[in-house]
Coordinates of N, CA and C in Angstrom, one line a residue:
M16 N 0.9 -1.2 0.0 CA 0.0 0.0 0.0 C 0.9 1.2 0.0
M17 N 0.6 2.2 -0.9 CA 1.4 3.4 -1.0 C 1.3 4.2 0.3
N18 N 2.4 4.7 0.8 CA 2.3 5.6 2.0 C 1.9 7.0 1.5
E19 N 1.8 7.9 2.5 CA 1.3 9.2 2.2 C 2.2 10.0 1.3
T20 N 3.5 9.8 1.5 CA 4.5 10.5 0.7 C 4.4 10.1 -0.8
S21 N 4.3 8.8 -1.0 CA 4.2 8.3 -2.3 C 3.0 8.8 -3.0
D22 N 1.9 8.8 -2.3 CA 0.6 9.3 -2.9 C 0.7 10.7 -3.3
V23 N 1.3 11.6 -2.5 CA 1.5 13.0 -2.8 C 2.3 13.2 -4.1
I24 N 3.3 12.4 -4.2 CA 4.2 12.5 -5.4 C 3.4 12.1 -6.6
L25 N 2.7 11.0 -6.5 CA 1.9 10.5 -7.6 C 0.8 11.5 -8.1
R26 N 0.2 12.1 -7.1 CA -0.9 13.1 -7.4 C -0.3 14.3 -8.1
Q27 N 0.9 14.8 -7.6 CA 1.5 16.0 -8.2 C 1.8 15.7 -9.7
F28 N 2.4 14.5 -9.9 CA 2.8 14.2 -11.3 C 1.6 14.0 -12.2
L29 N 0.6 13.3 -11.7 CA -0.6 13.1 -12.5 C -1.3 14.4 -12.7
G30 N -1.3 15.3 -11.8 CA -1.9 16.6 -12.0 C -1.2 17.4 -13.1
C31 N 0.1 17.3 -13.2 CA 0.8 17.9 -14.3 C 0.3 17.3 -15.7
I32 N 0.1 16.0 -15.7 CA -0.3 15.3 -16.9 C -1.7 15.8 -17.3
M33 N -2.6 16.0 -16.4 CA -3.9 16.5 -16.7 C -4.0 17.9 -17.2
V34 N -3.1 18.8 -16.6 CA -3.0 20.1 -17.1 C -2.5 20.2 -18.5
F35 N -1.5 19.4 -18.8 CA -1.1 19.3 -20.2 C -2.2 18.8 -21.1
S36 N -2.9 17.8 -20.7 CA -4.0 17.2 -21.5 C -5.0 18.3 -21.9
F37 N -5.4 19.1 -20.9 CA -6.4 20.2 -21.2 C -5.8 21.2 -22.2
G38 N -4.6 21.6 -22.0 CA -4.0 22.5 -22.9 C -3.9 22.0 -24.3
A39 N -3.5 20.7 -24.4 CA -3.4 20.0 -25.7 C -4.7 20.0 -26.4
S40 N -5.8 19.7 -25.8 CA -7.1 19.7 -26.4 C -7.5 21.0 -27.1
V41 N -7.1 22.1 -26.4 CA -7.3 23.4 -27.0 C -6.4 23.7 -28.1
A42 N -5.1 23.4 -27.9 CA -4.1 23.7 -28.9 C -4.3 23.0 -30.2
F43 N -4.8 21.8 -30.1 CA -5.0 21.0 -31.3 C -6.4 21.3 -32.0
G44 N -7.1 22.3 -31.4 CA -8.3 22.7 -32.1 C -9.5 21.7 -32.2
Q45 N -9.9 21.2 -31.0 CA -11.0 20.3 -31.1 C -12.3 21.1 -31.5
T46 N -13.1 20.4 -32.3 CA -14.3 21.1 -32.8 C -15.3 21.1 -31.6
P47 N -16.3 22.0 -31.6 CA -17.3 22.1 -30.5 C -17.9 20.7 -30.2
K48 N -18.3 20.0 -31.3 CA -18.9 18.7 -31.1 C -17.9 17.7 -30.4
T49 N -16.7 17.7 -30.9 CA -15.7 16.8 -30.2 C -15.4 17.2 -28.8
L50 N -15.4 18.6 -28.6 CA -15.1 19.1 -27.2 C -16.3 18.7 -26.3
L51 N -17.5 18.7 -26.8 CA -18.7 18.3 -26.0 C -18.6 16.8 -25.7
E52 N -18.2 16.0 -26.7 CA -18.1 14.6 -26.4 C -17.0 14.3 -25.4
S53 N -15.9 15.1 -25.5 CA -14.8 14.9 -24.6 C -15.2 15.3 -23.2
N54 N -15.9 16.4 -23.0 CA -16.3 16.8 -21.7 C -17.3 15.8 -21.1
E55 N -18.2 15.3 -21.9 CA -19.1 14.3 -21.4 C -18.4 13.0 -20.9
A56 N -17.4 12.6 -21.7 CA -16.7 11.4 -21.4 C -15.8 11.7 -20.1
L57 N -15.2 12.8 -20.0 CA -14.4 13.2 -18.8 C -15.3 13.2 -17.6
A58 N -16.5 13.7 -17.7 CA -17.4 13.6 -16.6 C -17.7 12.2 -16.2
Q59 N -17.9 11.3 -17.1 CA -18.1 9.9 -16.9 C -16.9 9.3 -16.2
V60 N -15.7 9.7 -16.6 CA -14.5 9.2 -15.9 C -14.4 9.6 -14.5
R61 N -14.8 10.9 -14.2 CA -14.8 11.4 -12.8 C -15.8 10.6 -12.0
L62 N -16.9 10.3 -12.6 CA -18.0 9.6 -11.8 C -17.5 8.2 -11.5
L63 N -17.0 7.5 -12.5 CA -16.5 6.1 -12.2 C -15.4 6.1 -11.2
E64 N -14.5 7.1 -11.3 CA -13.4 7.1 -10.3 C -13.9 7.4 -8.9
K65 N -14.8 8.4 -8.8 CA -15.4 8.8 -7.5 C -16.1 7.7 -6.8
T66 N -16.9 6.9 -7.6 CA -17.6 5.8 -7.1 C -16.8 4.5 -7.0
R67 N -15.6 4.6 -7.5 CA -14.7 3.4 -7.5 C -15.3 2.2 -8.1
R68 N -15.9 2.4 -9.3 CA -16.6 1.3 -10.0 C -15.5 0.4 -10.6
K69 N -15.7 -0.9 -10.5 CA -14.8 -1.9 -11.0 C -15.1 -2.6 -12.3
E70 N -16.4 -2.4 -12.7 CA -16.9 -3.1 -13.9 C -16.3 -2.5 -15.1
M71 N -15.7 -3.3 -16.0 CA -15.0 -2.9 -17.2 C -15.9 -2.4 -18.2
S72 N -17.2 -2.7 -18.1 CA -18.2 -2.2 -19.1 C -18.2 -0.7 -19.2
G73 N -18.0 -0.1 -18.0 CA -18.0 1.4 -18.0 C -16.6 2.0 -18.4
W74 N -15.6 1.3 -18.0 CA -14.2 1.8 -18.2 C -13.7 1.6 -19.6
R75 N -14.0 0.4 -20.2 CA -13.4 0.0 -21.5 C -13.5 1.0 -22.6
P76 N -14.7 1.5 -22.9 CA -14.8 2.5 -24.0 C -14.0 3.8 -23.7
L77 N -13.9 4.2 -22.4 CA -13.1 5.4 -22.1 C -11.6 5.1 -22.2
L78 N -11.2 3.9 -21.8 CA -9.8 3.6 -22.0 C -9.4 3.4 -23.4
N79 N -10.3 3.1 -24.3 CA -10.1 2.9 -25.7 C -10.5 4.1 -26.5
S80 N -10.9 5.2 -25.9 CA -11.3 6.4 -26.6 C -10.3 6.9 -27.6
K81 N -10.8 7.4 -28.7 CA -10.0 8.0 -29.7 C -9.5 9.4 -29.3
L82 N -10.2 10.0 -28.3 CA -9.9 11.3 -27.8 C -8.8 11.2 -26.7
Q83 N -7.7 11.8 -27.0 CA -6.5 11.7 -26.1 C -6.8 12.2 -24.7
P84 N -7.5 13.3 -24.4 CA -7.8 13.7 -23.1 C -8.6 12.7 -22.3
V85 N -9.5 12.1 -23.0 CA -10.4 11.1 -22.3 C -9.6 9.8 -22.0
R86 N -8.8 9.4 -23.0 CA -8.0 8.2 -22.8 C -7.0 8.4 -21.6
L87 N -6.4 9.6 -21.6 CA -5.5 9.9 -20.5 C -6.1 9.9 -19.2
A88 N -7.3 10.6 -19.1 CA -8.0 10.7 -17.8 C -8.4 9.3 -17.3
A89 N -8.9 8.4 -18.2 CA -9.3 7.1 -17.9 C -8.2 6.2 -17.4
V90 N -7.0 6.3 -18.1 CA -5.8 5.5 -17.7 C -5.4 5.9 -16.3
R91 N -5.4 7.2 -16.0 CA -5.0 7.7 -14.7 C -6.0 7.2 -13.7
A92 N -7.3 7.3 -14.0 CA -8.4 7.1 -13.0 C -8.4 5.6 -12.6
V93 N -8.2 4.7 -13.5 CA -8.3 3.3 -13.1 C -7.2 2.9 -12.0
G94 N -6.1 3.6 -12.1 CA -5.1 3.3 -11.0 C -5.6 3.9 -9.7
Q95 N -6.1 5.1 -9.7 CA -6.6 5.7 -8.5 C -7.8 4.9 -7.9
A96 N -8.6 4.4 -8.8 CA -9.8 3.6 -8.3 C -9.5 2.1 -8.0
N97 N -8.2 1.7 -8.3 CA -7.8 0.4 -8.0 C -8.6 -0.7 -8.8
V98 N -8.7 -0.4 -10.1 CA -9.5 -1.3 -11.0 C -8.5 -2.3 -11.6
E99 N -8.4 -3.5 -10.9 CA -7.5 -4.5 -11.3 C -7.8 -5.1 -12.7
K100 N -9.1 -5.2 -13.0 CA -9.5 -5.7 -14.3 C -9.0 -4.9 -15.5
S101 N -8.5 -3.7 -15.2 CA -8.0 -2.9 -16.3 C -6.6 -3.2 -16.7
L102 N -5.9 -4.1 -16.0 CA -4.5 -4.4 -16.3 C -4.2 -4.6 -17.7
P103 N -4.9 -5.5 -18.5 CA -4.6 -5.7 -19.9 C -4.6 -4.4 -20.7
L104 N -5.6 -3.6 -20.5 CA -5.6 -2.3 -21.2 C -4.6 -1.3 -20.8
L105 N -4.2 -1.4 -19.5 CA -3.1 -0.5 -19.0 C -1.8 -0.9 -19.7
R106 N -1.6 -2.2 -19.8 CA -0.3 -2.7 -20.4 C -0.3 -2.3 -21.9
T107 N -1.4 -2.3 -22.5 CA -1.5 -1.8 -23.9 C -1.3 -0.3 -24.0
A108 N -1.8 0.5 -23.0 CA -1.6 1.9 -23.0 C -0.2 2.3 -22.7
V109 N 0.7 1.5 -22.2 CA 2.1 1.8 -22.0 C 2.7 2.0 -23.4
D110 N 2.1 1.5 -24.5 CA 2.7 1.7 -25.8 C 1.8 2.6 -26.6
D111 N 1.0 3.4 -25.9 CA 0.1 4.4 -26.6 C 1.0 5.4 -27.4
A112 N 0.4 5.9 -28.5 CA 1.1 6.9 -29.3 C 1.4 8.2 -28.6
D113 N 0.7 8.5 -27.5 CA 0.9 9.7 -26.8 C 1.8 9.4 -25.5
P114 N 2.9 10.1 -25.4 CA 3.8 9.8 -24.2 C 3.2 10.1 -22.9
H115 N 2.2 11.0 -22.8 CA 1.6 11.3 -21.6 C 0.7 10.2 -21.1
V116 N 0.0 9.6 -22.1 CA -0.8 8.4 -21.8 C 0.1 7.3 -21.3
Q117 N 1.3 7.1 -21.9 CA 2.2 6.1 -21.5 C 2.6 6.3 -20.1
D118 N 2.9 7.6 -19.7 CA 3.3 7.9 -18.3 C 2.2 7.6 -17.3
A119 N 1.0 7.9 -17.7 CA -0.2 7.7 -16.8 C -0.4 6.2 -16.6
A120 N -0.1 5.4 -17.7 CA -0.3 4.0 -17.6 C 0.8 3.4 -16.7
L121 N 2.0 3.9 -16.8 CA 3.0 3.4 -15.9 C 2.7 3.7 -14.4
F122 N 2.2 4.9 -14.1 CA 1.8 5.2 -12.8 C 0.6 4.3 -12.3
S123 N -0.3 4.1 -13.1 CA -1.5 3.2 -12.7 C -1.0 1.8 -12.5
L124 N -0.1 1.3 -13.3 CA 0.4 0.0 -13.1 C 1.2 -0.1 -11.7
L125 N 1.9 1.0 -11.5 CA 2.7 1.1 -10.2 C 1.7 1.1 -9.0
Q126 N 0.6 1.9 -9.1 CA -0.4 2.0 -8.0 C -1.0 0.6 -7.8
L127 N -1.2 -0.2 -8.9 CA -1.8 -1.5 -8.7 C -0.8 -2.6 -8.4
G128 N 0.4 -2.2 -8.2 CA 1.5 -3.1 -7.9 C 1.8 -4.1 -9.0
E129 N 1.6 -3.6 -10.2 CA 1.9 -4.5 -11.4 C 2.9 -3.9 -12.4
L130 N 3.7 -3.0 -11.9 CA 4.7 -2.4 -12.8 C 6.0 -3.3 -12.7
D131 N 6.3 -4.1 -13.7 CA 7.5 -4.9 -13.6 C 8.7 -4.3 -14.2
S132 N 9.8 -4.8 -13.9 CA 11.1 -4.2 -14.3 C 11.3 -4.2 -15.8
E133 N 10.8 -5.2 -16.5 CA 10.9 -5.3 -18.0 C 10.2 -4.1 -18.6
T134 N 9.0 -3.9 -18.1 CA 8.2 -2.8 -18.7 C 8.8 -1.4 -18.4
L135 N 9.3 -1.2 -17.2 CA 9.9 0.1 -16.9 C 11.2 0.3 -17.7
I136 N 12.0 -0.7 -17.8 CA 13.3 -0.6 -18.5 C 13.0 -0.3 -20.0
R137 N 12.0 -1.0 -20.5 CA 11.6 -0.8 -22.0 C 11.1 0.6 -22.2
T138 N 10.2 1.1 -21.3 CA 9.7 2.5 -21.5 C 10.7 3.6 -21.3
V139 N 11.6 3.3 -20.4 CA 12.7 4.3 -20.2 C 13.6 4.3 -21.5
T140 N 13.9 3.2 -22.0 CA 14.7 3.1 -23.2 C 14.0 3.7 -24.4
M141 N 12.7 3.6 -24.5 CA 12.0 4.1 -25.7 C 11.6 5.6 -25.6
A142 N 11.9 6.2 -24.4 CA 11.5 7.6 -24.2 C 12.1 8.4 -25.3
G143 N 11.3 9.4 -25.8 CA 11.8 10.1 -27.0 C 12.7 11.3 -26.6
D144 N 12.8 11.7 -25.4 CA 13.7 12.8 -25.0 C 14.2 12.6 -23.6
V145 N 15.2 13.3 -23.2 CA 15.9 13.1 -21.9 C 15.0 13.4 -20.8
A146 N 14.1 14.5 -20.9 CA 13.2 14.9 -19.8 C 12.3 13.7 -19.5
T147 N 11.7 13.1 -20.5 CA 10.8 12.0 -20.3 C 11.5 10.8 -19.7
K148 N 12.7 10.5 -20.2 CA 13.5 9.4 -19.7 C 13.8 9.6 -18.2
A149 N 14.2 10.9 -17.9 CA 14.5 11.2 -16.5 C 13.3 11.0 -15.6
K150 N 12.1 11.5 -16.1 CA 10.9 11.4 -15.3 C 10.5 9.9 -15.0
R151 N 10.7 9.1 -16.0 CA 10.4 7.7 -15.8 C 11.4 7.0 -14.9
I152 N 12.6 7.4 -15.0 CA 13.6 6.8 -14.1 C 13.2 7.1 -12.6
R153 N 12.6 8.3 -12.4 CA 12.2 8.6 -11.0 C 11.2 7.6 -10.4
L154 N 10.5 6.8 -11.3 CA 9.6 5.8 -10.8 C 10.3 4.8 -10.0
I155 N 11.6 4.6 -10.2 CA 12.3 3.6 -9.4 C 12.2 3.9 -7.9
G156 N 12.1 5.1 -7.6 CA 12.0 5.5 -6.2 C 10.7 5.0 -5.5
L157 N 9.7 4.7 -6.3 CA 8.4 4.2 -5.8 C 8.2 2.7 -6.0
L158 N 9.1 2.1 -6.8 CA 8.9 0.8 -7.2 C 9.3 -0.2 -6.1
D159 N 8.4 -1.2 -5.9 CA 8.6 -2.3 -5.0 C 9.4 -3.3 -5.8
S160 N 10.7 -3.4 -5.5 CA 11.6 -4.2 -6.3 C 11.8 -5.6 -5.6
S161 N 11.1 -5.9 -4.5 CA 11.4 -7.1 -3.8 C 11.0 -8.3 -4.6
G162 N 10.0 -8.2 -5.5 CA 9.6 -9.4 -6.3 C 10.1 -9.4 -7.7
L163 N 11.0 -8.4 -8.0 CA 11.5 -8.3 -9.4 C 12.8 -9.1 -9.5
D164 N 13.3 -9.1 -10.7 CA 14.6 -9.8 -11.0 C 15.7 -8.8 -10.6
Q165 N 16.2 -9.0 -9.4 CA 17.1 -8.1 -8.7 C 18.4 -7.8 -9.5
A166 N 18.9 -8.9 -10.1 CA 20.1 -8.8 -10.9 C 19.9 -8.0 -12.1
E167 N 18.7 -8.2 -12.8 CA 18.4 -7.4 -14.0 C 18.3 -5.9 -13.7
V168 N 17.6 -5.6 -12.6 CA 17.3 -4.2 -12.3 C 18.7 -3.6 -11.9
T169 N 19.5 -4.2 -11.1 CA 20.8 -3.7 -10.6 C 21.7 -3.4 -11.8
T170 N 21.7 -4.3 -12.7 CA 22.6 -4.1 -14.0 C 22.1 -2.9 -14.7
W171 N 20.8 -2.8 -14.9 CA 20.2 -1.7 -15.6 C 20.5 -0.3 -14.9
V172 N 20.4 -0.3 -13.6 CA 20.6 0.9 -12.8 C 22.1 1.3 -12.9
E173 N 23.0 0.3 -12.8 CA 24.4 0.7 -12.9 C 24.7 1.2 -14.3
G174 N 24.0 0.7 -15.3 CA 24.2 1.1 -16.7 C 23.8 2.6 -16.8
I175 N 22.7 3.0 -16.1 CA 22.2 4.4 -16.2 C 23.2 5.3 -15.5
L176 N 23.8 4.8 -14.4 CA 24.8 5.6 -13.7 C 26.1 5.8 -14.5
A177 N 26.3 5.0 -15.5 CA 27.4 5.2 -16.4 C 27.1 6.2 -17.5
S178 N 25.9 6.7 -17.5 CA 25.5 7.7 -18.6 C 26.3 9.0 -18.4
K179 N 26.5 9.7 -19.5 CA 27.2 10.9 -19.5 C 26.3 12.1 -19.4
D180 N 25.0 11.8 -19.3 CA 24.0 12.9 -19.2 C 23.7 13.2 -17.7
E181 N 24.0 14.4 -17.2 CA 23.9 14.7 -15.8 C 22.4 14.6 -15.4
Q182 N 21.5 15.0 -16.2 CA 20.1 15.0 -15.8 C 19.6 13.6 -15.5
I183 N 20.1 12.6 -16.3 CA 19.7 11.2 -16.1 C 20.3 10.7 -14.8
I184 N 21.5 11.0 -14.6 CA 22.2 10.5 -13.4 C 21.5 11.1 -12.1
V185 N 21.3 12.4 -12.2 CA 20.6 13.1 -11.0 C 19.2 12.5 -10.8
A186 N 18.5 12.2 -11.8 CA 17.2 11.6 -11.7 C 17.3 10.2 -11.0
L187 N 18.2 9.5 -11.4 CA 18.4 8.1 -10.8 C 18.8 8.2 -9.3
L188 N 19.8 9.1 -9.0 CA 20.3 9.3 -7.7 C 19.1 9.7 -6.7
K189 N 18.3 10.6 -7.2 CA 17.1 11.1 -6.4 C 16.1 9.9 -6.2
A190 N 16.0 9.1 -7.3 CA 15.1 8.0 -7.1 C 15.6 7.0 -6.1
L191 N 16.9 6.7 -6.1 CA 17.5 5.8 -5.2 C 17.4 6.3 -3.8
R192 N 17.6 7.6 -3.6 CA 17.5 8.3 -2.3 C 16.0 8.1 -1.8
Q193 N 15.1 8.4 -2.7 CA 13.7 8.3 -2.3 C 13.3 6.8 -1.9
K194 N 13.8 5.9 -2.7 CA 13.6 4.5 -2.4 C 14.1 4.0 -1.1
A195 N 15.3 4.5 -0.8 CA 16.0 4.2 0.5 C 15.2 4.7 1.7
A196 N 14.5 5.9 1.4 CA 13.7 6.5 2.5 C 12.4 5.8 2.7
L197 N 11.8 5.5 1.6 CA 10.4 4.9 1.6 C 10.5 3.4 1.9
K198 N 11.5 2.7 1.5 CA 11.6 1.2 1.6 C 13.0 0.9 2.1
P199 N 13.3 1.3 3.4 CA 14.7 1.1 3.9 C 15.1 -0.4 4.1
K200 N 14.1 -1.3 4.1 CA 14.4 -2.7 4.3 C 14.8 -3.4 3.0
E201 N 14.5 -2.8 1.9 CA 14.9 -3.4 0.6 C 16.4 -3.3 0.3
A202 N 16.9 -4.3 -0.4 CA 18.3 -4.3 -0.7 C 18.6 -3.2 -1.7
P203 N 19.7 -2.5 -1.5 CA 20.1 -1.4 -2.4 C 20.3 -1.9 -3.8
L204 N 20.0 -1.0 -4.8 CA 20.1 -1.4 -6.2 C 21.5 -1.1 -6.8
V205 N 22.3 -0.4 -6.0 CA 23.6 0.0 -6.5 C 24.6 -0.1 -5.4
S206 N 25.8 -0.6 -5.7 CA 26.8 -0.8 -4.7 C 27.4 0.5 -4.2
S207 N 27.9 0.4 -3.0 CA 28.6 1.6 -2.4 C 29.8 2.0 -3.1
S208 N 30.5 1.0 -3.8 CA 31.7 1.4 -4.5 C 31.4 2.2 -5.7
I209 N 30.3 2.0 -6.4 CA 29.9 2.8 -7.5 C 29.5 4.2 -7.1
L210 N 28.8 4.3 -6.0 CA 28.4 5.6 -5.4 C 29.6 6.4 -5.0
A211 N 30.6 5.7 -4.5 CA 31.8 6.4 -4.1 C 32.5 7.0 -5.3
K212 N 32.4 6.4 -6.4 CA 33.1 6.9 -7.6 C 32.4 8.2 -8.1
L213 N 31.1 8.2 -7.8 CA 30.3 9.4 -8.3 C 30.3 10.5 -7.3
H214 N 30.8 10.3 -6.1 CA 30.7 11.2 -5.0 C 31.3 12.6 -5.3
N215 N 32.4 12.6 -6.1 CA 33.0 13.9 -6.4 C 32.1 14.8 -7.3
S216 N 31.4 14.1 -8.2 CA 30.5 14.9 -9.1 C 29.2 15.2 -8.5
F217 N 28.7 14.3 -7.6 CA 27.3 14.6 -7.0 C 27.4 14.3 -5.5
P218 N 28.2 15.1 -4.8 CA 28.4 14.9 -3.4 C 27.2 14.8 -2.5
P219 N 26.2 15.7 -2.6 CA 25.1 15.7 -1.6 C 24.3 14.4 -1.8
L220 N 23.9 14.1 -3.1 CA 23.1 12.9 -3.3 C 23.8 11.6 -2.9
C221 N 25.0 11.5 -3.3 CA 25.8 10.3 -3.1 C 26.0 10.1 -1.6
L222 N 26.3 11.2 -0.9 CA 26.6 11.1 0.6 C 25.4 10.6 1.3
Q223 N 24.2 11.1 0.9 CA 22.9 10.6 1.6 C 22.7 9.1 1.4
L224 N 23.1 8.6 0.2 CA 23.0 7.2 -0.1 C 24.0 6.3 0.6
L225 N 25.2 6.9 0.8 CA 26.3 6.2 1.4 C 26.2 6.1 3.0
D226 N 25.4 7.1 3.5 CA 25.2 7.1 5.0 C 24.5 5.9 5.5

């Protein structure tokens, strides 16, 4: 179960996604008819989320909507409402054409405890820009890695730390720091010797992880 800190982080991130979604619908010039359909569908998403409905008959058309704002809102909402039956569609949404829908799908899978290392690694790798990649790397801080392939995740994390992009390394170090704070009993994903090598370049973050 997510603790309060994790929930706040998720809500902040998902809030940013929804703000972008609204702006995008205006920027791409939705017609009045389409906008009306979108608003009606978004109202339906909010109702299903508020009542925590689990039946896929209500969720499926929203998750499969051709309207990006609706699809995005529905993907976000099923995670918030703990709709476990939505897992197949969430796994499909991870490969959505829209990167914001992809991000929302990753968060919902995380909330449902179904985000696996293979999916996270793949989506980080396929991220189209550094900012998106860094944002997805931060999910490591909330990931329950106890049931994952520890060797695979550790190898991947160490590979990221070998990156020459400072934004990527900082994102990972912050994620590792967050993970250590939220899940102190889990085994560390990176060795102290590797952190020691990075200490000169990123002293505050590395020092907190080495303590």
